[in-house]
XYZ file of C-alpha atoms in Angstrom:
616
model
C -5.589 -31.295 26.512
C -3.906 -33.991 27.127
C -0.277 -34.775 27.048
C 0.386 -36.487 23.973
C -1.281 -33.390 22.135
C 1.041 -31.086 23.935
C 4.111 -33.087 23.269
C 2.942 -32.738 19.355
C 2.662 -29.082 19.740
C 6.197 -28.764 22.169
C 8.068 -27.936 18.999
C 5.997 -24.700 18.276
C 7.002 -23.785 21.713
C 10.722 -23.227 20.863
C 12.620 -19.887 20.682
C 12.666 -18.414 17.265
C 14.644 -15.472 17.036
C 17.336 -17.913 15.134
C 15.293 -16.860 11.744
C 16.857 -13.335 11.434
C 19.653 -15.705 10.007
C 16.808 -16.692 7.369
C 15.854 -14.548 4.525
C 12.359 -14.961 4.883
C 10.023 -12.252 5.292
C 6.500 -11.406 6.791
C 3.543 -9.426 6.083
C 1.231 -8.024 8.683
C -1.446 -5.007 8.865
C -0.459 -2.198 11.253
C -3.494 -0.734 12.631
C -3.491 3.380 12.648
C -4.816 4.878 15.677
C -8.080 5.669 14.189
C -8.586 1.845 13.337
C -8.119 1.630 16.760
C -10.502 3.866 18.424
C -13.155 2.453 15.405
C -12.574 -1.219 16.429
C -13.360 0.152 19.692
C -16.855 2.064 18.989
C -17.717 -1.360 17.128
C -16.821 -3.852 20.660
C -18.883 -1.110 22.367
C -21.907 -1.428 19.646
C -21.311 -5.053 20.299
C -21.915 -5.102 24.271
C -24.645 -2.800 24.262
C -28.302 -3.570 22.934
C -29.287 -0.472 20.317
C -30.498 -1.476 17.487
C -31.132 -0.265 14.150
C -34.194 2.074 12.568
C -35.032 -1.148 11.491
C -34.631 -3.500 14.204
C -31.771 -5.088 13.524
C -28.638 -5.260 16.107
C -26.356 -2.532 15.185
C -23.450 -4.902 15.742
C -23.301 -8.641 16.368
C -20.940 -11.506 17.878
C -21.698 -14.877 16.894
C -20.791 -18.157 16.164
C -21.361 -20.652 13.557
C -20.662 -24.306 13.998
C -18.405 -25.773 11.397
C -16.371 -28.434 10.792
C -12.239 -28.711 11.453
C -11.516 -30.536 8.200
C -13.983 -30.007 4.978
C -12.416 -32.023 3.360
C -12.835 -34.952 4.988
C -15.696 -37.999 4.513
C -16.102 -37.625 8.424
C -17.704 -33.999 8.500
C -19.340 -32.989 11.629
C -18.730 -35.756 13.534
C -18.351 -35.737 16.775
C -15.177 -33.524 18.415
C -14.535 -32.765 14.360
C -16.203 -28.961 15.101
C -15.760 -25.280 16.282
C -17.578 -22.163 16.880
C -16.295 -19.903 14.168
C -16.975 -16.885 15.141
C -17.832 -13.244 13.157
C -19.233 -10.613 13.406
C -21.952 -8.808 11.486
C -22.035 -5.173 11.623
C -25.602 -3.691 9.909
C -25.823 -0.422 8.056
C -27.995 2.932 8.624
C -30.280 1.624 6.102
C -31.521 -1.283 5.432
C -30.172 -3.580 3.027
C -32.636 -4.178 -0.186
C -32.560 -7.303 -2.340
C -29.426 -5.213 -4.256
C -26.974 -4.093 -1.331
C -24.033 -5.726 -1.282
C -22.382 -7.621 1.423
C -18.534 -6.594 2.376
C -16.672 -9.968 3.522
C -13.852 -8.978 5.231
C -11.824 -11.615 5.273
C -9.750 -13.340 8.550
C -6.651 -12.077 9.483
C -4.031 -13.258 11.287
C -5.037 -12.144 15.250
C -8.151 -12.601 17.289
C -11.146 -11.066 16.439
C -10.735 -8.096 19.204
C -7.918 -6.765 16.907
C -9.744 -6.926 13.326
C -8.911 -3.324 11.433
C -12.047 -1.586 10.584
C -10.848 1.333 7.870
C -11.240 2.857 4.572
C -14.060 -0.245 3.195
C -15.469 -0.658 6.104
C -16.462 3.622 6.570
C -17.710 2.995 2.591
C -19.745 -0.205 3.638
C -22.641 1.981 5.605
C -22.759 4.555 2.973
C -23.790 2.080 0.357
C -26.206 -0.061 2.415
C -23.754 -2.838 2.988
C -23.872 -5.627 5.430
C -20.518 -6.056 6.501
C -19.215 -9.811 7.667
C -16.288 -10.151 9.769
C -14.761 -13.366 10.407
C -12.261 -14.995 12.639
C -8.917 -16.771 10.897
C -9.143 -20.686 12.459
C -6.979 -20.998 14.681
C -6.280 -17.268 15.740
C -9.114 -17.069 18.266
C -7.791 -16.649 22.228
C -10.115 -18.920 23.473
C -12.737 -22.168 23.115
C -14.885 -23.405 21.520
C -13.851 -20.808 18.606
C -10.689 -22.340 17.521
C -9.306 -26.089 16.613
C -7.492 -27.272 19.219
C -5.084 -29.522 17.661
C -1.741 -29.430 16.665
C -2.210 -27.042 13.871
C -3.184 -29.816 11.030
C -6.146 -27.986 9.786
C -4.268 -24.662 9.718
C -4.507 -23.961 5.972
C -5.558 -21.479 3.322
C -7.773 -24.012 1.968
C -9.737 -25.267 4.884
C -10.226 -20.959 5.923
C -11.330 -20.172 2.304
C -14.309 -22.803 2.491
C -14.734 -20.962 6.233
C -15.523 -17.808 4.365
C -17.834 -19.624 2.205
C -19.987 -21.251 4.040
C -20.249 -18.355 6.163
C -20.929 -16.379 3.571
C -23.796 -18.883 2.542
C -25.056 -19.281 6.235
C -25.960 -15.644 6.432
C -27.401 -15.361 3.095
C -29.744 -17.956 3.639
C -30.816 -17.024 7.358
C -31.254 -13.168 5.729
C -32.700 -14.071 2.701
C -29.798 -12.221 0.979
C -29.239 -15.364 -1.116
C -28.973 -12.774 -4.127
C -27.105 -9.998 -2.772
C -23.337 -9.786 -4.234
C -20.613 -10.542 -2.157
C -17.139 -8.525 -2.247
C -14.184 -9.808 -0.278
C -11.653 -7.811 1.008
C -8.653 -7.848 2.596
C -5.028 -6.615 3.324
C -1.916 -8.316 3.248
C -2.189 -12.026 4.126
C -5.902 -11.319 4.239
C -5.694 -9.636 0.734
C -4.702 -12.836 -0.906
C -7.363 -14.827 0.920
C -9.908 -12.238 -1.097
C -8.460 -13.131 -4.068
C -8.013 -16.674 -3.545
C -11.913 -16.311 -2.978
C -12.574 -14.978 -6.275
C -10.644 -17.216 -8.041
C -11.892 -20.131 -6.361
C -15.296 -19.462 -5.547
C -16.268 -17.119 -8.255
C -19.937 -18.300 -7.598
C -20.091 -17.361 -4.560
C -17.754 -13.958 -4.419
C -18.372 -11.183 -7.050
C -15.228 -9.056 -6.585
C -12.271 -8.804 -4.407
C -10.478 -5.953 -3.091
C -6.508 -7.135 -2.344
C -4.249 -5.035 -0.875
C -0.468 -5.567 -0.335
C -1.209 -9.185 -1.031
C 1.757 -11.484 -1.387
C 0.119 -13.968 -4.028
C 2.780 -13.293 -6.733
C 5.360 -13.535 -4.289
C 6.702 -16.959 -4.485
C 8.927 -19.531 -7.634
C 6.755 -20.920 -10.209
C 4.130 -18.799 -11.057
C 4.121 -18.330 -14.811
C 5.051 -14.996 -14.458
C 7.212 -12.848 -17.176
C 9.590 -12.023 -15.790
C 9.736 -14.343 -12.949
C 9.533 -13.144 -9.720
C 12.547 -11.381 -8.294
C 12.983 -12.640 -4.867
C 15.912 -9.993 -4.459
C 13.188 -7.481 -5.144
C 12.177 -7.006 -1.894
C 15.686 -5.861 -0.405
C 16.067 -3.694 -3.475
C 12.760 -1.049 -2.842
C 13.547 -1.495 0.545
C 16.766 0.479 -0.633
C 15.178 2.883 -2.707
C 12.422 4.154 0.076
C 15.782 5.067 1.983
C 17.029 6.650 -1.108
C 16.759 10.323 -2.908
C 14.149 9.014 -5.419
C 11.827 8.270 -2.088
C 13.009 11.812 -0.730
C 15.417 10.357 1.771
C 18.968 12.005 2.262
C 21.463 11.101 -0.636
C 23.697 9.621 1.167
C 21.500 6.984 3.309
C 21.105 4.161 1.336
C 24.975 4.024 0.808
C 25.830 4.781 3.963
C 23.785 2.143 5.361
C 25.658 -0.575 3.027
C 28.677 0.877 4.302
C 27.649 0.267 7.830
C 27.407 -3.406 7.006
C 31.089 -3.521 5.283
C 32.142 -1.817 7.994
C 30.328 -4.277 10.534
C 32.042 -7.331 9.229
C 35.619 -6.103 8.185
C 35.275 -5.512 12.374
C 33.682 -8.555 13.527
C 37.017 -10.757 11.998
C 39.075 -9.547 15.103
C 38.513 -9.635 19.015
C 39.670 -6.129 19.083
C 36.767 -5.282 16.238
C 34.026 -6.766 18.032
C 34.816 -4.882 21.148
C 34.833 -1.547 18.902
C 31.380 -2.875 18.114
C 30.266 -3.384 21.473
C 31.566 -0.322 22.701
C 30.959 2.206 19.656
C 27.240 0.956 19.187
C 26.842 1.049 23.143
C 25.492 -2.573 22.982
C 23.767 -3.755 26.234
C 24.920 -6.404 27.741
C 22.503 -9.408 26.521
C 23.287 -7.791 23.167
C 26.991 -7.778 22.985
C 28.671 -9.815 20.172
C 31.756 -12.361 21.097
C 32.264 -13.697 17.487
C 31.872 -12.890 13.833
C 28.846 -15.595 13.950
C 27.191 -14.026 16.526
C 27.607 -10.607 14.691
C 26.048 -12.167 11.936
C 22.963 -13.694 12.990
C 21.950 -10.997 15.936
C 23.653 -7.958 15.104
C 23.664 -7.599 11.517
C 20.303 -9.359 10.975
C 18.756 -6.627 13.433
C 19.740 -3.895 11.601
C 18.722 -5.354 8.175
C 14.969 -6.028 9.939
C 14.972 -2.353 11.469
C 15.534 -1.240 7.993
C 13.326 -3.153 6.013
C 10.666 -3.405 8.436
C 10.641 0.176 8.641
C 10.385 0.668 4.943
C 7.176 -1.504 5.085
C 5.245 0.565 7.398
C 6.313 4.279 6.023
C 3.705 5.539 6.421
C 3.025 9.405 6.332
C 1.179 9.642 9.818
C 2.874 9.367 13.364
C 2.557 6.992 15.774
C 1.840 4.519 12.660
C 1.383 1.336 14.621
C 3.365 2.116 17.938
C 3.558 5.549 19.960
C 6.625 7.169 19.090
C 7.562 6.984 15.468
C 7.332 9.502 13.386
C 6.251 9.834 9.753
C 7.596 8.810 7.266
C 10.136 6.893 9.536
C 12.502 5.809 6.966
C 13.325 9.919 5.748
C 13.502 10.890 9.363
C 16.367 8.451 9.590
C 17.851 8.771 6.693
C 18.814 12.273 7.647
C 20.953 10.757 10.481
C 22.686 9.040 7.679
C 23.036 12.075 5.604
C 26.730 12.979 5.555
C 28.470 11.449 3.054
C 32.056 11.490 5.138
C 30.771 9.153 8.139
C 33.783 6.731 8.491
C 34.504 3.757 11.552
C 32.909 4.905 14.590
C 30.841 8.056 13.591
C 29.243 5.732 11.587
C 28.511 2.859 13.977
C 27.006 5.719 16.084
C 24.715 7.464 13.472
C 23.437 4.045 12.724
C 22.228 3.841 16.721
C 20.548 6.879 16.505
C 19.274 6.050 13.036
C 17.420 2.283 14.229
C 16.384 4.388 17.149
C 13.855 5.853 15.071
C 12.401 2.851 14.262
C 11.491 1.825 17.640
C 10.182 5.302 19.021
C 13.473 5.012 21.010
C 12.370 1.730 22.843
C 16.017 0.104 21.935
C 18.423 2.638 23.732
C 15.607 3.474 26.197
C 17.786 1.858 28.711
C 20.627 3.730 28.061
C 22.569 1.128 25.835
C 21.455 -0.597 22.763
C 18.880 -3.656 23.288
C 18.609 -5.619 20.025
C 16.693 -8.692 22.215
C 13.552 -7.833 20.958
C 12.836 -4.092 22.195
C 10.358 -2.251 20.167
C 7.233 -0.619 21.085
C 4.064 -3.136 20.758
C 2.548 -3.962 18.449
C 5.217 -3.305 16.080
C 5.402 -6.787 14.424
C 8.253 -8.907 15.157
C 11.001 -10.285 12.435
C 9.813 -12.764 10.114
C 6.576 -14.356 10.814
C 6.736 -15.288 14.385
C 6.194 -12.242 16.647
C 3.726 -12.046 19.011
C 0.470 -10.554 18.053
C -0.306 -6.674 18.620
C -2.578 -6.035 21.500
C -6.143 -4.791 21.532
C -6.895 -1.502 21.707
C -7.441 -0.442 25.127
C -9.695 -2.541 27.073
C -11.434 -4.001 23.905
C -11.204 -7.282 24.992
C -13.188 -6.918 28.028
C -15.936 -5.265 25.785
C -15.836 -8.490 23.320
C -19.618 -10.398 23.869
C -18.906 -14.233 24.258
C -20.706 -15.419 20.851
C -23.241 -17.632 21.087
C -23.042 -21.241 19.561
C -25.880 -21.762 16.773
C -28.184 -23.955 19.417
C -30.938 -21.126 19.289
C -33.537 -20.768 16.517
C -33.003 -17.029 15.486
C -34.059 -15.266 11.939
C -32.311 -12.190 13.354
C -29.435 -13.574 14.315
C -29.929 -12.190 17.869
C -26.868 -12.540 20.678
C -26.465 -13.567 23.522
C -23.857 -15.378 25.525
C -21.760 -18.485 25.804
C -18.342 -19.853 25.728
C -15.173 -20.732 28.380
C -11.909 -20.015 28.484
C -9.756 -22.939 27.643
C -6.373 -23.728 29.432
C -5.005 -26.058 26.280
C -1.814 -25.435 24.237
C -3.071 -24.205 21.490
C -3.543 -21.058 22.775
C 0.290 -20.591 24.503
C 0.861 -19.767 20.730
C 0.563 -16.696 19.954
C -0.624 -15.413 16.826
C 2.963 -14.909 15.267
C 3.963 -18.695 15.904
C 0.755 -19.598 14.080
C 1.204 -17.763 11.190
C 5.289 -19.065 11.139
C 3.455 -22.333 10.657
C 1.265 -21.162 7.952
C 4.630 -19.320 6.055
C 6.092 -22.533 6.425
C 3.579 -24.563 4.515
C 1.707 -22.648 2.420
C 3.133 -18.661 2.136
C 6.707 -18.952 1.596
C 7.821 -15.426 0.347
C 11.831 -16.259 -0.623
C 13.911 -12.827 -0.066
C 17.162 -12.491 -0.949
C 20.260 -10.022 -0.383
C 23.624 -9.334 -2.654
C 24.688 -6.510 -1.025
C 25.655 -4.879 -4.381
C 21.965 -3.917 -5.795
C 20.442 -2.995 -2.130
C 22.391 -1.563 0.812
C 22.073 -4.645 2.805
C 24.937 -7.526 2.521
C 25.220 -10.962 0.977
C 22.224 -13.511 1.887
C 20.577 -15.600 -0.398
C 17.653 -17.286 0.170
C 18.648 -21.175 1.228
C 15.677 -23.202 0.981
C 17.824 -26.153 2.769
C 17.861 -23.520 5.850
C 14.320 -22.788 5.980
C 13.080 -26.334 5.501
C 15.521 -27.107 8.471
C 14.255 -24.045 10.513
C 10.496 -25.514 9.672
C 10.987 -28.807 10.788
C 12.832 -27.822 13.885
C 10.327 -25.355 14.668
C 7.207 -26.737 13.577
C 7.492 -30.031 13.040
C 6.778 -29.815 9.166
C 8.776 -29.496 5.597
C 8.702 -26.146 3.889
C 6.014 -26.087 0.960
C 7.746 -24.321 -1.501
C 5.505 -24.625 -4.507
C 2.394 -24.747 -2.356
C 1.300 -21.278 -4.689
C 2.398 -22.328 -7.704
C 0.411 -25.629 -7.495
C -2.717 -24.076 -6.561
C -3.181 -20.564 -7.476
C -0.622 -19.756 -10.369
C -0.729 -16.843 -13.277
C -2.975 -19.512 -15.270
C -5.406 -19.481 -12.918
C -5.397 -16.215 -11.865
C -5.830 -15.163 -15.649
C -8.629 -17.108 -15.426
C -10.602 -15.046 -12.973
C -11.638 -11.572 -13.265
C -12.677 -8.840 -10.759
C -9.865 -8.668 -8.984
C -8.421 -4.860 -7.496
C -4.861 -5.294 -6.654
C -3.491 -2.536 -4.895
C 0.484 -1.593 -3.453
C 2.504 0.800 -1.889
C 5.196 1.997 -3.827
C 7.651 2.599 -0.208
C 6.554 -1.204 0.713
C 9.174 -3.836 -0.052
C 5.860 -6.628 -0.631
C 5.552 -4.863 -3.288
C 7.912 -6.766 -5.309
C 5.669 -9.687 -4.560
C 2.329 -8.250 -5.756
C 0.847 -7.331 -8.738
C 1.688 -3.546 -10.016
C 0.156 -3.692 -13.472
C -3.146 -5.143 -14.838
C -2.929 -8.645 -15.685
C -6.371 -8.230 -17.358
C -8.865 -6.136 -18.583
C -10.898 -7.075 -15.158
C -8.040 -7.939 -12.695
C -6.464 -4.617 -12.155
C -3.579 -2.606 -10.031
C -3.151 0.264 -8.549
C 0.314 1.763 -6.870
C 0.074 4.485 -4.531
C 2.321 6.379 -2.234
C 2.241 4.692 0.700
C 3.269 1.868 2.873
C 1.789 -1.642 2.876
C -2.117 -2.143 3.282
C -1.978 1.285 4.067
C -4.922 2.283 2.068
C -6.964 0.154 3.914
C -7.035 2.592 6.686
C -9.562 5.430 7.259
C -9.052 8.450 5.546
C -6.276 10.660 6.836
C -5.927 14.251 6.489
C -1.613 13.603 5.804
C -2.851 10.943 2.721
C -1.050 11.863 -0.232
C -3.665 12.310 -2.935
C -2.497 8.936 -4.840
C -3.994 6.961 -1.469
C -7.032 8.560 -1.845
C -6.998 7.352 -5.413
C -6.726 4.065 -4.485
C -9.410 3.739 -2.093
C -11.884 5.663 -4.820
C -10.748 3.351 -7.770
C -11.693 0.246 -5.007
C -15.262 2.179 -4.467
C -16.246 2.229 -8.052
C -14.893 -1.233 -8.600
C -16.860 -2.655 -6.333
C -20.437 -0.370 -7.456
C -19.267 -1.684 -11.116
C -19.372 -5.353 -10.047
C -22.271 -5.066 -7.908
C -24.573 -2.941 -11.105
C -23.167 -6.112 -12.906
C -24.215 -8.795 -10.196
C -27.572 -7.107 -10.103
C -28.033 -6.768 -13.747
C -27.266 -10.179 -14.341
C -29.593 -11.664 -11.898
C -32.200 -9.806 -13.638
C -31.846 -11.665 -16.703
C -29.626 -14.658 -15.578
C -30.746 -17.812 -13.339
C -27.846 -17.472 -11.478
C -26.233 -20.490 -9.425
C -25.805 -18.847 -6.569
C -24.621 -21.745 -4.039
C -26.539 -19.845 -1.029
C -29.683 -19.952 -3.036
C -28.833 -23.631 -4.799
C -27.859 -25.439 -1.618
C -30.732 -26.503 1.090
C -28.109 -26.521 4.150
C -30.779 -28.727 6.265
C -29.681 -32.027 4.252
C -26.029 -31.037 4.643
C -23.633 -28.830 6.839
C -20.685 -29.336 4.445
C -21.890 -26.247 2.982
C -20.204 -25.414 -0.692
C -18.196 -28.568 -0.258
C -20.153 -31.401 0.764
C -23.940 -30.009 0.280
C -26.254 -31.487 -2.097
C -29.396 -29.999 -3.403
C -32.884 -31.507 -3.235
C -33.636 -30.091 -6.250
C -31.446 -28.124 -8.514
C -32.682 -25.312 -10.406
C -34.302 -26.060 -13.825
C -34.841 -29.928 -13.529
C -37.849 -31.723 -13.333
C -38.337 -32.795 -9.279
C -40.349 -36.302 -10.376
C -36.665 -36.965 -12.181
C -34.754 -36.376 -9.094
C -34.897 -39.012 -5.872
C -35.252 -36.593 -2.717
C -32.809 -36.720 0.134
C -33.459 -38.056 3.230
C -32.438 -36.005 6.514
C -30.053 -38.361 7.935
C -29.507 -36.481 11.032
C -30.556 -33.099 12.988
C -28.010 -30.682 13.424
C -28.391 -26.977 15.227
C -27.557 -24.752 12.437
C -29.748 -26.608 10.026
C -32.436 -24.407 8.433
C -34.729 -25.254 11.056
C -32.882 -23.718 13.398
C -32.107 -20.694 11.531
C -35.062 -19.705 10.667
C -37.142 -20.777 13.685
């Protein structure tokens, strides 16, 4: 890469730990460790060579050339392309002309650390090809990422990814009829429903859990959105209606009070330092520096915690136990803990959090110990790491440059040494929060247990352009995908966690008679995950009101195609006059006109994942 594409990316580079003085929060999928050991039976499907009963590669890597900005009149020029890459898992059985196709959609992280869970165990049992794409951008290596300085990093140009994926491997399959169901979780959940609202065509149903779409000024919605929602179930999962002690949630707010009324005097910040055994690149030498490290740690642990209370152990990081935010709460239980017995408890308390990774060197470390891959504060942690060795089991997917009808693998691909990828997956999706995703939290202090912190939209635009080089898009989801437009679209499962502070920025009743909720007990996207024998039996509601959702939509896809013409695009579309796929392809001859009416296309050019190529 050369240098004046570095210099454009050398503010994405900088040290962001400065945004736990921002009220702005992040969403991420933990992975449980059965996810884990499943994504790692699927990379090992993937580098070996069985195939189905019916021929077909039980598990597939490949790549599918497509263009860096759809929207633009230069498509497919030259150096305007990548290798997106996917993977296509087959069922036990073959798919008929009625199976339906699960598109899971791209999440934030390289394809090695996809979640395979609850959907995908259904997906085999119903006959289901399952589609699994890489997020632009997110991939570790060339050619299967933009390498730019992030312009093309947007919800838009990944949805029409999706699609004309989706399309691709219809046509090469001759599944141009088969109904398509997105799903997702968290920041992948709202690109399933962004799918179904925006490509309704193309996607039959979608499957969103602990998605953020609601979570943001603007939307139509009555009541508005709450944006000091978030801190407040935060404060009830550590409270007695969530089964925590009694006297957590209000000792915690104490510990704050108590915090700052210290933090005004030299002799108070030393109690600090001493009481709460800070380490020494922790220690706090002013009331500003209490504010923005110390405090704003504690406020994470506790809110980050409430997020992923989940009822199994080792929920995303050895160490933690379940239900985290209970276990904690019942070193915060005595309603008498005054000064330094409670600067203490609360060590012992955030220790919980972090499977005991912060005082693991016998003093407190609020730098950024916690056991990977917890996700970091706000949206700029580092990614969580494979499982294992899976990325050493990963095929290199192969560019579409070989005629195929099967869609067979084989190898290509380098490593690339460019900028791009000295981001890591957190930075990237900073830049996407900062756009597109804003989430606004706020703090009083009075209705949660946290203190005073409203979110200051001056701040984060500041923090975005320092950081990234770009303004902060506040009305980015009001503009596009508001309650008018999601009223507008139907077959939509929203699910939430009741012990997940997101929820306050999802849906939790049904907006229609076909765009539905569901709230469980649980933690966020934590239905999502295979079936666990600690599930409370509301989880396992969830994932069985999902499963006849999506047989209800498919019975209706096929029952309508019966009777219908339907415009399917992947049927409509001849992708050997265009690659722009759903958004720049034009059909030869559309459905139901008369051909000597129409003037025929001309093939202007040849390109290697025109239908010639697919289908050999």
């Amino acid at each position: 890469m050369g240098a004046g594409i570095f210099s454009m990316l050398a503010p994405l580079l900088v040290a962001v730990f400065v945004m736990f003085t921002l009220p702005q929060a992040a969403t991420a999928r933990i992975r449980t460790q059965l996810d884990l050991k499943k994504a790692e039976e699927v990379w090992t499907k993937a580098a070996a060579t069985d195939t189905t009963p019916y021929g077909a590669p039980q598990v597939l890597v490949q790549s599918l050339t497509t263009s860096v900005d759809h929207f633009s009149m230069a498509q497919y020029t030259q150096n305007n392309t990548f290798e997106l890459r996917y993977i296509v898992v087959w069922p036990t059985n073959q798919p008929t002309s009625d199976s339906p196709i699960f598109l899971f959609c791209g999440q934030e992280a390289p394809l090695t650390q996809v979640s395979f869970g609850a959907y995908s165990d259904y997906a085999n049992s119903t006959d289901a090809l399952q589609i699994w794409p890489e997020h632009r951008y997110y991939a570790d290596k060339a050619p299967y990422t933009p390498v730019d300085n992030l312009e093309h990093l947007t919800i838009e140009q990944a949805l029409v990814d999706h699609v004309e994926l989706v399309l691709y491997i219809q046509n090469t399959l001759n599944m141009t009829r088969n109904p398509v169901i997105a799903i997702g979780g968290s920041y992948s959940g709202q690109l399933a429903s962004y799918l179904r609202m925006r490509y309704p065509d193309v996607i039959a149903g979608a499957i969103a859990s602990s998605a953020t779409s609601l979570g943001a000024p603007g939307l139509g919605l009555d009541p508005s959105y709450d944006p000091y929602g978030f801190a407040k179930v935060a404060t009830r999962t550590a409270s007695s209606q969530a089964g925590a002690a009694p006297a957590c949630s209000a000792n915690v707010q104490k510990f704050f009070q108590t915090l700052f009324q210290l933090g005004q005097s030299p002799s108070g910040l030393d109690q600090v330092n001493q009481d709460m055994s800070l380490c020494s690149n922790s220690m706090v030498a002013s009331y500003t520096d209490l504010n923005s490290s110390l405090a704003a740690w504690v406020q994470f642990r506790w809110t980050d915690a409430a997020q992923y209370n989940a009822p199994v152990a080792d929920y995303g990081a050895d160490g933690i136990p379940a239900n985290r935010v209970q276990v904690a709460c019942e070193l915060l239980s005595d309603n008498t803990l005054e000064g330094s017995n409670l600067l203490r408890a609360m060590v012992s308390a955030t220790s919980v959090f972090t499977g005991n990774a912060s005082v693991s060197g016998g003093c407190l470390d609020i730098t950024g110990a916690a056991p990977e891959p917890e996700p970091e504060p706000e949206p700029y942690g580092p990614a969580e790491a494979p499982a294992g060795d899976v990325a050493a089991l990963i095929p290199k997917a192969e560019p579409e440059t070989v005629p195929s009808s099967n869609l067979q693998q084989s190898s290509a691909g380098d490593n690339a040494t460019d900028a791009v990828f000295l981001l890591s997956a957190g930075d990237k999706f900073g830049y996407q929060v900062c756009v597109q995703d804003q989430t606004p939290t706020s703090y009083n202090g009075v209705d949660d247990m946290f203190f005073d912190q409203p979110y200051n939209l001056d701040a984060v635009d500041a923090q975005c352009v320092s950081d990234y080089g770009v303004h902060a898009q506040y009305n980015w989801a009001a503009a596009n995908f508001g309650l008018s437009a999601l009223r507008q679209s139907s077959n939509i499962f929203f699910t939430n966690g009741i012990y997940d502070p997101f929820i306050a920025c999802g849906a939790t009743k049904n907006i229609s008679d076909t765009i539905t909720a569901f709230v469980y007990e649980g933690c966020h996207t934590y239905d999502m995950g295979s079936a666990a024998p600690e599930d409370p039996p509301s989880v396992t509601a969830s994932r069985k009101e999902g499963v006849r959702l999506i047989r209800q939509w498919v019975d209706e896809f096929n029952t309508a195609k019966a009777t219908v013409p339907l415009s399917n695009a992947a049927d409509l579309f001849d992708l050997s006059y265009s690659l722009g796929g759903y958004t720049d392809a034009v059909p030869d001859i559309l459905g139901g006109q008369d051909p000597t009416t129409q003037e025929s296309l001309e093939l202007s050019s040849s390109f290697s994942n025109g239908q010639a190529a697919m289908l050999g």
